[in-house]
């Protein structure tokens, strides 16, 4: 990113970034006729195609037919643009119905994030980078933490279980669309497991075939339900203790 910023600055000083001013700083004329929404939409499209590794301000600017400095005028930095893209992703997640029971609301949010990951597999990992992204994220977080509070958790416990909920859901969804939980492991990986010594890895060898044939929907439902069941079992009883045993 430092190299990219340096290249943009050099281009501006050399004249290829003509509308950015003599100082090399973004100016209003560089951004005339361009708004933040258009930049974020183009950046999301670029991220969907290239992923984080291939993403760059120059490529987004080229998609818009503009100088990269025009993007910086509106967003300030690549980091801010990527956060705005993450917020655009969060804006696609529908709010859960407040009339539903708390557990059903959490399940709805989890399912919506999974659907989002499958729509934007290359962009989705951005959500793991930012603690918050903006208004849409705040609204969803309010719904999640409110559901935990209504379930019976105090503020401290709701904060812990809410953070764990987000980490588990976003982590699972990222793994599903980025390779870790791919429906079929690569043949070379299965061959490697099959070659493990029976004496030291009997369980791995026995599970290899089953893992390669697993049902993605069943895996998601079991994982999501185990997470939500565990949270529900930890709601304090009237005596102040978690409702689960052992």
mmCIF file of C-alpha atoms in Angstrom:
data_model
loop_
_atom_site.group_PDB
_atom_site.id
_atom_site.type_symbol
_atom_site.label_atom_id
_atom_site.label_comp_id
_atom_site.label_asym_id
_atom_site.label_seq_id
_atom_site.Cartn_x
_atom_site.Cartn_y
_atom_site.Cartn_z
ATOM 1 C CA UNK A 1 0.000 0.000 0.000
ATOM 2 C CA UNK A 2 2.914 2.382 0.701
ATOM 3 C CA UNK A 3 4.243 1.697 -2.804
ATOM 4 C CA UNK A 4 0.810 2.404 -4.272
ATOM 5 C CA UNK A 5 0.477 5.687 -2.365
ATOM 6 C CA UNK A 6 3.994 6.677 -3.459
ATOM 7 C CA UNK A 7 3.198 5.904 -7.091
ATOM 8 C CA UNK A 8 0.029 7.994 -6.945
ATOM 9 C CA UNK A 9 1.915 10.886 -5.391
ATOM 10 C CA UNK A 10 4.670 10.626 -8.018
ATOM 11 C CA UNK A 11 2.139 10.571 -10.836
ATOM 12 C CA UNK A 12 0.475 13.685 -9.441
ATOM 13 C CA UNK A 13 3.755 15.581 -9.180
ATOM 14 C CA UNK A 14 4.854 14.534 -12.655
ATOM 15 C CA UNK A 15 1.666 15.766 -14.267
ATOM 16 C CA UNK A 16 -0.189 12.522 -14.957
ATOM 17 C CA UNK A 17 -2.472 13.429 -12.069
ATOM 18 C CA UNK A 18 -3.135 16.876 -13.564
ATOM 19 C CA UNK A 19 -6.237 17.798 -11.559
ATOM 20 C CA UNK A 20 -4.763 17.086 -8.145
ATOM 21 C CA UNK A 21 -2.895 20.394 -7.855
ATOM 22 C CA UNK A 22 0.761 21.293 -7.616
ATOM 23 C CA UNK A 23 1.055 20.041 -4.041
ATOM 24 C CA UNK A 24 0.049 16.514 -5.061
ATOM 25 C CA UNK A 25 -2.920 16.687 -2.676
ATOM 26 C CA UNK A 26 -6.474 15.849 -3.757
ATOM 27 C CA UNK A 27 -8.437 18.926 -4.839
ATOM 28 C CA UNK A 28 -12.141 19.539 -5.488
ATOM 29 C CA UNK A 29 -11.520 19.788 -9.229
ATOM 30 C CA UNK A 30 -10.085 16.261 -9.230
ATOM 31 C CA UNK A 31 -13.294 14.898 -7.783
ATOM 32 C CA UNK A 32 -15.828 16.978 -9.720
ATOM 33 C CA UNK A 33 -18.756 14.909 -10.963
ATOM 34 C CA UNK A 34 -17.894 11.956 -8.743
ATOM 35 C CA UNK A 35 -19.552 11.040 -5.462
ATOM 36 C CA UNK A 36 -18.724 8.698 -2.606
ATOM 37 C CA UNK A 37 -21.491 6.225 -3.455
ATOM 38 C CA UNK A 38 -20.186 5.728 -6.994
ATOM 39 C CA UNK A 39 -16.654 5.189 -5.704
ATOM 40 C CA UNK A 40 -17.758 2.626 -3.116
ATOM 41 C CA UNK A 41 -19.883 0.758 -5.673
ATOM 42 C CA UNK A 42 -16.929 0.599 -8.070
ATOM 43 C CA UNK A 43 -14.611 -0.481 -5.265
ATOM 44 C CA UNK A 44 -16.974 -3.279 -4.222
ATOM 45 C CA UNK A 45 -17.179 -4.489 -7.821
ATOM 46 C CA UNK A 46 -13.389 -4.403 -8.060
ATOM 47 C CA UNK A 47 -12.974 -6.227 -4.754
ATOM 48 C CA UNK A 48 -15.482 -8.867 -5.870
ATOM 49 C CA UNK A 49 -13.332 -9.510 -8.951
ATOM 50 C CA UNK A 50 -9.809 -9.171 -7.539
ATOM 51 C CA UNK A 51 -10.049 -9.812 -3.800
ATOM 52 C CA UNK A 52 -7.887 -7.909 -1.318
ATOM 53 C CA UNK A 53 -4.597 -9.012 -2.888
ATOM 54 C CA UNK A 54 -5.353 -7.578 -6.326
ATOM 55 C CA UNK A 55 -7.331 -4.574 -5.103
ATOM 56 C CA UNK A 56 -5.854 -1.111 -5.681
ATOM 57 C CA UNK A 57 -6.898 2.522 -5.836
ATOM 58 C CA UNK A 58 -5.575 2.698 -9.383
ATOM 59 C CA UNK A 59 -7.779 -0.162 -10.551
ATOM 60 C CA UNK A 60 -10.868 1.394 -8.949
ATOM 61 C CA UNK A 61 -10.023 4.758 -10.505
ATOM 62 C CA UNK A 62 -9.555 3.123 -13.908
ATOM 63 C CA UNK A 63 -12.960 1.464 -13.562
ATOM 64 C CA UNK A 64 -14.442 4.934 -13.044
ATOM 65 C CA UNK A 65 -12.292 6.560 -15.715
ATOM 66 C CA UNK A 66 -10.827 8.940 -13.158
ATOM 67 C CA UNK A 67 -7.528 9.895 -11.529
ATOM 68 C CA UNK A 68 -6.770 8.008 -8.275
ATOM 69 C CA UNK A 69 -6.517 11.360 -6.485
ATOM 70 C CA UNK A 70 -10.248 11.837 -7.021
ATOM 71 C CA UNK A 71 -10.845 8.796 -4.841
ATOM 72 C CA UNK A 72 -8.563 10.155 -2.134
ATOM 73 C CA UNK A 73 -10.436 13.465 -2.144
ATOM 74 C CA UNK A 74 -13.650 11.665 -1.171
ATOM 75 C CA UNK A 75 -12.290 8.840 1.016
ATOM 76 C CA UNK A 76 -8.919 10.049 2.261
ATOM 77 C CA UNK A 77 -7.078 6.708 2.102
ATOM 78 C CA UNK A 78 -7.240 3.163 0.838
ATOM 79 C CA UNK A 79 -8.040 2.010 4.373
ATOM 80 C CA UNK A 80 -11.071 4.294 4.491
ATOM 81 C CA UNK A 81 -12.227 3.039 1.101
ATOM 82 C CA UNK A 82 -11.948 -0.587 2.209
ATOM 83 C CA UNK A 83 -13.899 0.210 5.375
ATOM 84 C CA UNK A 84 -16.581 1.838 3.219
ATOM 85 C CA UNK A 85 -16.732 -1.316 1.099
ATOM 86 C CA UNK A 86 -17.175 -3.378 4.267
ATOM 87 C CA UNK A 87 -20.007 -1.059 5.295
ATOM 88 C CA UNK A 88 -21.614 -1.554 1.873
ATOM 89 C CA UNK A 89 -21.496 -5.294 2.508
ATOM 90 C CA UNK A 90 -23.112 -4.871 5.930
ATOM 91 C CA UNK A 91 -25.855 -2.767 4.343
ATOM 92 C CA UNK A 92 -26.952 -5.854 2.381
ATOM 93 C CA UNK A 93 -27.676 -7.819 5.559
ATOM 94 C CA UNK A 94 -31.386 -7.476 6.431
ATOM 95 C CA UNK A 95 -32.362 -6.588 9.959
ATOM 96 C CA UNK A 96 -33.942 -9.481 11.885
ATOM 97 C CA UNK A 97 -37.629 -9.253 12.745
ATOM 98 C CA UNK A 98 -37.787 -7.806 16.285
ATOM 99 C CA UNK A 99 -40.936 -9.829 16.920
ATOM 100 C CA UNK A 100 -38.969 -13.090 16.711
ATOM 101 C CA UNK A 101 -37.572 -14.757 19.848
ATOM 102 C CA UNK A 102 -33.940 -13.829 20.592
ATOM 103 C CA UNK A 103 -32.519 -17.141 19.354
ATOM 104 C CA UNK A 104 -34.429 -16.887 16.072
ATOM 105 C CA UNK A 105 -33.130 -13.345 15.558
ATOM 106 C CA UNK A 106 -29.542 -14.485 16.017
ATOM 107 C CA UNK A 107 -30.130 -17.380 13.618
ATOM 108 C CA UNK A 108 -31.561 -14.963 11.031
ATOM 109 C CA UNK A 109 -28.488 -12.714 11.272
ATOM 110 C CA UNK A 110 -26.149 -15.699 10.981
ATOM 111 C CA UNK A 111 -27.998 -17.037 7.921
ATOM 112 C CA UNK A 112 -27.987 -13.590 6.313
ATOM 113 C CA UNK A 113 -24.226 -13.256 6.745
ATOM 114 C CA UNK A 114 -23.717 -16.660 5.162
ATOM 115 C CA UNK A 115 -25.836 -15.641 2.181
ATOM 116 C CA UNK A 116 -23.793 -12.440 1.920
ATOM 117 C CA UNK A 117 -20.551 -14.432 1.914
ATOM 118 C CA UNK A 118 -21.777 -16.521 -1.003
ATOM 119 C CA UNK A 119 -22.771 -13.385 -2.954
ATOM 120 C CA UNK A 120 -19.421 -11.706 -2.319
ATOM 121 C CA UNK A 121 -16.859 -14.450 -1.634
ATOM 122 C CA UNK A 122 -13.808 -12.302 -2.391
ATOM 123 C CA UNK A 123 -14.999 -9.182 -0.591
ATOM 124 C CA UNK A 124 -16.535 -10.843 2.463
ATOM 125 C CA UNK A 125 -13.230 -11.328 4.381
ATOM 126 C CA UNK A 126 -13.089 -7.530 4.770
ATOM 127 C CA UNK A 127 -15.662 -7.880 7.543
ATOM 128 C CA UNK A 128 -13.068 -9.650 9.685
ATOM 129 C CA UNK A 129 -10.713 -6.664 9.500
ATOM 130 C CA UNK A 130 -12.822 -3.872 10.944
ATOM 131 C CA UNK A 131 -14.287 -3.642 14.434
ATOM 132 C CA UNK A 132 -17.101 -1.469 13.090
ATOM 133 C CA UNK A 133 -17.834 -0.183 9.596
ATOM 134 C CA UNK A 134 -20.629 2.395 9.963
ATOM 135 C CA UNK A 135 -24.404 2.853 10.350
ATOM 136 C CA UNK A 136 -25.494 -0.507 8.900
ATOM 137 C CA UNK A 137 -23.025 -2.342 11.100
ATOM 138 C CA UNK A 138 -24.180 -0.410 14.184
ATOM 139 C CA UNK A 139 -27.824 -1.248 13.458
ATOM 140 C CA UNK A 140 -27.064 -4.962 13.104
ATOM 141 C CA UNK A 141 -24.924 -4.957 16.248
ATOM 142 C CA UNK A 142 -27.733 -3.260 18.145
ATOM 143 C CA UNK A 143 -30.074 -6.060 17.079
ATOM 144 C CA UNK A 144 -27.596 -8.784 18.060
ATOM 145 C CA UNK A 145 -26.751 -7.347 21.470
ATOM 146 C CA UNK A 146 -30.394 -6.479 22.175
ATOM 147 C CA UNK A 147 -31.335 -10.101 21.460
ATOM 148 C CA UNK A 148 -28.685 -11.304 23.896
ATOM 149 C CA UNK A 149 -29.918 -8.869 26.519
ATOM 150 C CA UNK A 150 -33.517 -10.002 26.069
ATOM 151 C CA UNK A 151 -32.353 -13.612 26.360
ATOM 152 C CA UNK A 152 -31.236 -12.841 29.907
ATOM 153 C CA UNK A 153 -27.553 -11.889 29.749
ATOM 154 C CA UNK A 154 -26.139 -8.950 31.683
ATOM 155 C CA UNK A 155 -24.055 -6.328 29.877
ATOM 156 C CA UNK A 156 -20.713 -8.076 30.407
ATOM 157 C CA UNK A 157 -21.963 -11.478 29.273
ATOM 158 C CA UNK A 158 -23.821 -9.980 26.287
ATOM 159 C CA UNK A 159 -20.587 -8.288 25.181
ATOM 160 C CA UNK A 160 -18.652 -11.559 25.416
ATOM 161 C CA UNK A 161 -21.225 -13.729 23.688
ATOM 162 C CA UNK A 162 -21.895 -11.063 21.059
ATOM 163 C CA UNK A 163 -18.213 -10.825 20.122
ATOM 164 C CA UNK A 164 -17.987 -14.614 20.068
ATOM 165 C CA UNK A 165 -21.093 -14.833 17.893
ATOM 166 C CA UNK A 166 -19.637 -12.457 15.319
ATOM 167 C CA UNK A 167 -16.233 -14.154 15.301
ATOM 168 C CA UNK A 168 -17.756 -17.609 14.900
ATOM 169 C CA UNK A 169 -20.230 -16.658 12.171
ATOM 170 C CA UNK A 170 -17.891 -14.453 10.121
ATOM 171 C CA UNK A 171 -15.044 -16.921 10.543
ATOM 172 C CA UNK A 172 -17.134 -19.896 9.419
ATOM 173 C CA UNK A 173 -18.501 -17.995 6.406
ATOM 174 C CA UNK A 174 -15.037 -16.828 5.372
ATOM 175 C CA UNK A 175 -13.702 -20.369 5.646
ATOM 176 C CA UNK A 176 -16.579 -21.673 3.555
ATOM 177 C CA UNK A 177 -16.052 -19.271 0.659
ATOM 178 C CA UNK A 178 -12.258 -18.993 0.821
ATOM 179 C CA UNK A 179 -11.247 -22.645 0.946
ATOM 180 C CA UNK A 180 -10.987 -24.014 4.500
ATOM 181 C CA UNK A 181 -14.498 -25.469 4.382
ATOM 182 C CA UNK A 182 -14.692 -26.084 0.657
ATOM 183 C CA UNK A 183 -17.267 -28.798 -0.128
ATOM 184 C CA UNK A 184 -14.593 -31.081 -1.570
ATOM 185 C CA UNK A 185 -10.989 -30.925 -0.283
ATOM 186 C CA UNK A 186 -8.293 -30.976 -2.983
ATOM 187 C CA UNK A 187 -7.398 -34.526 -4.129
ATOM 188 C CA UNK A 188 -3.783 -34.026 -3.066
ATOM 189 C CA UNK A 189 -4.908 -33.182 0.469
ATOM 190 C CA UNK A 190 -7.023 -36.338 0.665
ATOM 191 C CA UNK A 191 -4.124 -38.397 -0.669
ATOM 192 C CA UNK A 192 -1.873 -36.920 1.994
ATOM 193 C CA UNK A 193 -4.321 -37.893 4.733
ATOM 194 C CA UNK A 194 -4.717 -41.378 3.264
ATOM 195 C CA UNK A 195 -0.939 -41.808 3.453
ATOM 196 C CA UNK A 196 -0.802 -41.053 7.188
ATOM 197 C CA UNK A 197 0.305 -44.014 9.338
ATOM 198 C CA UNK A 198 -2.631 -46.046 10.614
ATOM 199 C CA UNK A 199 -0.877 -46.528 13.956
ATOM 200 C CA UNK A 200 -0.704 -42.805 14.738
ATOM 201 C CA UNK A 201 -3.646 -41.308 12.817
ATOM 202 C CA UNK A 202 -6.449 -43.913 12.711
ATOM 203 C CA UNK A 203 -9.230 -41.369 13.226
ATOM 204 C CA UNK A 204 -8.008 -39.038 10.497
ATOM 205 C CA UNK A 205 -7.768 -41.902 8.021
ATOM 206 C CA UNK A 206 -11.245 -43.134 8.929
ATOM 207 C CA UNK A 207 -12.815 -39.668 8.542
ATOM 208 C CA UNK A 208 -11.079 -38.696 5.298
ATOM 209 C CA UNK A 209 -13.716 -40.153 3.020
ATOM 210 C CA UNK A 210 -16.605 -38.772 5.072
ATOM 211 C CA UNK A 211 -15.129 -35.277 5.165
ATOM 212 C CA UNK A 212 -14.761 -35.257 1.392
ATOM 213 C CA UNK A 213 -18.490 -36.068 1.000
ATOM 214 C CA UNK A 214 -19.918 -33.788 3.687
ATOM 215 C CA UNK A 215 -23.044 -31.748 3.022
ATOM 216 C CA UNK A 216 -22.310 -27.975 3.281
ATOM 217 C CA UNK A 217 -25.877 -27.174 4.376
ATOM 218 C CA UNK A 218 -25.816 -29.792 7.113
ATOM 219 C CA UNK A 219 -22.416 -28.598 8.295
ATOM 220 C CA UNK A 220 -23.677 -25.011 8.509
ATOM 221 C CA UNK A 221 -26.886 -25.906 10.311
ATOM 222 C CA UNK A 222 -25.128 -28.104 12.838
ATOM 223 C CA UNK A 223 -22.439 -25.512 13.509
ATOM 224 C CA UNK A 224 -24.897 -22.620 13.760
ATOM 225 C CA UNK A 225 -27.239 -24.574 16.028
ATOM 226 C CA UNK A 226 -24.399 -25.737 18.264
ATOM 227 C CA UNK A 227 -23.302 -22.110 18.651
ATOM 228 C CA UNK A 228 -26.803 -20.848 19.420
ATOM 229 C CA UNK A 229 -27.610 -23.798 21.683
ATOM 230 C CA UNK A 230 -24.434 -23.134 23.629
ATOM 231 C CA UNK A 231 -25.316 -19.466 24.037
ATOM 232 C CA UNK A 232 -28.863 -20.339 25.118
ATOM 233 C CA UNK A 233 -27.579 -22.885 27.645
ATOM 234 C CA UNK A 234 -25.418 -20.196 29.219
ATOM 235 C CA UNK A 235 -28.298 -17.849 30.043
ATOM 236 C CA UNK A 236 -28.339 -17.487 33.852
ATOM 237 C CA UNK A 237 -31.167 -19.218 35.696
ATOM 238 C CA UNK A 238 -33.081 -17.386 38.444
ATOM 239 C CA UNK A 239 -30.365 -18.584 40.857
ATOM 240 C CA UNK A 240 -27.781 -16.720 38.793
ATOM 241 C CA UNK A 241 -26.130 -19.847 37.382
ATOM 242 C CA UNK A 242 -26.006 -20.923 33.695
ATOM 243 C CA UNK A 243 -28.897 -23.162 32.740
ATOM 244 C CA UNK A 244 -26.675 -25.968 31.436
ATOM 245 C CA UNK A 245 -25.392 -28.798 33.547
ATOM 246 C CA UNK A 246 -21.751 -29.862 33.966
#
